[in-house]
XYZ file of C-alpha atoms in Angstrom:
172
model
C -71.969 59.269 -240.979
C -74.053 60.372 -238.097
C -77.133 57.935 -238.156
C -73.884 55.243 -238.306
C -72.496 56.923 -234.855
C -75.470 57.527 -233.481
C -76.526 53.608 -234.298
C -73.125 52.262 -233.122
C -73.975 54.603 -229.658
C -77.634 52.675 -229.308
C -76.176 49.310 -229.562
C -73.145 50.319 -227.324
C -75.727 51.710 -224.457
C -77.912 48.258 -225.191
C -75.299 45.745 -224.925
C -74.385 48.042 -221.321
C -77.525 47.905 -220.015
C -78.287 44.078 -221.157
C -75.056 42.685 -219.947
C -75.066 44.780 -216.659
C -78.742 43.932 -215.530
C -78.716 40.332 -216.691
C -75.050 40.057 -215.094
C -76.392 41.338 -211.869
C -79.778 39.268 -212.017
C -77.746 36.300 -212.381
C -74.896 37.069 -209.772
C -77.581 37.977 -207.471
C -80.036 34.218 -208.219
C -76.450 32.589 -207.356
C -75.582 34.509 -204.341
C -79.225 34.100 -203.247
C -79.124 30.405 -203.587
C -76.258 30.079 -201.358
C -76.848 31.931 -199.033
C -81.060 32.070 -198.765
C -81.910 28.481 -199.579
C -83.357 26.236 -196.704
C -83.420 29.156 -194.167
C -85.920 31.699 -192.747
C -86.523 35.174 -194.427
C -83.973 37.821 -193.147
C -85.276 41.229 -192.151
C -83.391 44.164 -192.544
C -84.330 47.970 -191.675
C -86.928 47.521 -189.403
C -88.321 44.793 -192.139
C -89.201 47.218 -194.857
C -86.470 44.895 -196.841
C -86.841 41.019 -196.540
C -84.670 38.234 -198.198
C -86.690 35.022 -198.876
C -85.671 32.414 -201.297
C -88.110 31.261 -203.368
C -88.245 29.249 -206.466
C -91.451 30.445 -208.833
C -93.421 28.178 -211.608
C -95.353 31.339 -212.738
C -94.622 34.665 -213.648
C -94.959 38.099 -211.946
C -96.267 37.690 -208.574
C -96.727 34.252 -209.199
C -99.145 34.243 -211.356
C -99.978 30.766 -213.432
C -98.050 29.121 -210.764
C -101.260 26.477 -210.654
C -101.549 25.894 -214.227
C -100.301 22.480 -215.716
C -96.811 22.436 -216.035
C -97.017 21.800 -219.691
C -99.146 24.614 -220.586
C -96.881 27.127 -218.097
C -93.982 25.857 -220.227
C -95.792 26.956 -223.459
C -96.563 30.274 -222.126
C -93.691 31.169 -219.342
C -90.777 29.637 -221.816
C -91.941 29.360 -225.374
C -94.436 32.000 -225.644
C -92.134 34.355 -223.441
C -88.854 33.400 -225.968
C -91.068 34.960 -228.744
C -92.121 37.869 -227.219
C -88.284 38.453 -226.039
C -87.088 37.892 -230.419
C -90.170 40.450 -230.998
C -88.126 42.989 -228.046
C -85.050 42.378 -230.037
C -86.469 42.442 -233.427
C -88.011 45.887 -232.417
C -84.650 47.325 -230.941
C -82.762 46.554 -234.160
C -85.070 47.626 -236.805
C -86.197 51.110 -234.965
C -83.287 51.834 -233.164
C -83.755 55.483 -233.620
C -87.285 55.677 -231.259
C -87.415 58.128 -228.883
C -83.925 57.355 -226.454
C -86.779 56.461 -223.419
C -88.709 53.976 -225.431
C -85.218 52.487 -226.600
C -83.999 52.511 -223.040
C -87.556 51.326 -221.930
C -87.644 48.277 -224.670
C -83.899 47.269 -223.665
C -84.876 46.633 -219.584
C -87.737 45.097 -220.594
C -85.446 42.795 -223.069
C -83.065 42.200 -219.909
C -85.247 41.565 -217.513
C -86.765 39.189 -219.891
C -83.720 37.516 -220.851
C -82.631 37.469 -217.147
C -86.002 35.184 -216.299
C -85.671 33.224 -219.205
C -82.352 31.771 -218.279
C -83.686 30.607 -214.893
C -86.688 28.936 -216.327
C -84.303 27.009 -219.316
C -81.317 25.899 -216.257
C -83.958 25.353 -213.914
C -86.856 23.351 -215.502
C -88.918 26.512 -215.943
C -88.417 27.724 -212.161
C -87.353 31.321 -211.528
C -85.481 32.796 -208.637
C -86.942 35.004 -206.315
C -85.480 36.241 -203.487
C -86.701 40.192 -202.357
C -89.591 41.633 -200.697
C -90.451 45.226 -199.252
C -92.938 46.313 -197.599
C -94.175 48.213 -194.481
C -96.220 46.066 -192.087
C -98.824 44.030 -193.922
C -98.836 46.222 -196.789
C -95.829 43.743 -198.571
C -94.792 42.956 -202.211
C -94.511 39.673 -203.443
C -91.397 38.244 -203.641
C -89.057 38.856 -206.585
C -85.566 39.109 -208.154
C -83.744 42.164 -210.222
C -85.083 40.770 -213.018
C -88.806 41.698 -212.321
C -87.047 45.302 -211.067
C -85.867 45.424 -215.258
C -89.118 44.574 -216.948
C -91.067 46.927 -214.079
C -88.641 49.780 -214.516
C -88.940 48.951 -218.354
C -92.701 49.150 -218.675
C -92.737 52.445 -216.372
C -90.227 54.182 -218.410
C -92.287 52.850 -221.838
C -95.757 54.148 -220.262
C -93.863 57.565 -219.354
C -91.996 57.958 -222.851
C -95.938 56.874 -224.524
C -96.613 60.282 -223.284
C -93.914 62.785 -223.809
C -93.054 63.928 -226.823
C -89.143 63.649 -228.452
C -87.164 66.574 -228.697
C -87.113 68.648 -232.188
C -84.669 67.066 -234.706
C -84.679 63.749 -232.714
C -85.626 60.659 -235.609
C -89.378 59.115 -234.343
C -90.102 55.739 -235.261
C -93.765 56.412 -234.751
């Protein structure tokens, strides 16, 4: 009866987290859209914090933007669909990994997810619309999407090294 509540508890904190960061990625792209498209950047606090609309072919930081469109589709929609039914695949079948991986696995599912509608409604364009930075020392620009998978794959490399508490199931 416990590994049932304790499995009902996972899936209750992964639906949370997927439907409140893809929810906010995609209330965000819309709000961005209106109010960003076809004007400057906006600077706020002293420009650490920048709002630029930007629509991007490739993926994080642009990357692949150049590459044919066809192949980019391959890798940015089909290739990233897979990888997303691998993150969800892994999530139901070891659900009782370490609660940092799980949490770790599930932003990294909703960021995915997040960028994966954009590309499918927008013909394999993402919305980007934040940058920070101090002086020339800038990020690219990018959306609370990227903040998922990046917060995702820092929790994942911090969890990789800590170990779980006594009595706490491993599926390693």
């Amino acid at each position: 009866m416990e590994r049932v509540t304790e499995l009902r508890i996972r899936l209750a904190l992964a639906l949370a987290l997927l439907v409140c960061c893809v929810g906010c990625d995609q209330a965000t792209k819309r709000l961005a859209t209106k109010m960003l498209s076809g004007r400057p950047a906006q600077s706020y606090c002293f420009d650490t914090l920048r709002l630029q609309y930007a629509l991007n072919p490739g993926g994080f930081l642009n990357l692949g933007a150049d590459l044919a469109p066809r192949l980019r589709f391959w890798i940015f929609a089909v290739l990233n669909a897979m990888l997303l039914g691998g993150a969800a695949y892994v999530l139901a079948v070891r659900w009782n990994m370490q609660l940092l991986k799980f949490v770790a696995v599930v932003l990294i599912l909703a960021g995915g997810v997040g960028n994966q509608i954009d590309r499918t409604m927008q013909g394999g364009l993402v919305t980007d619309f934040l940058n920070v930075g101090i002086g020339p020392l800038r990020t690219g620009i990018f959306n609370v999407a990227d903040m998922a998978l990046m917060a995702g794959a820092i929790v994942l490399l911090i969890a990789s090294f800590t170990t779980p508490a006594s009595g706490q199931e491993s599926a390693e």
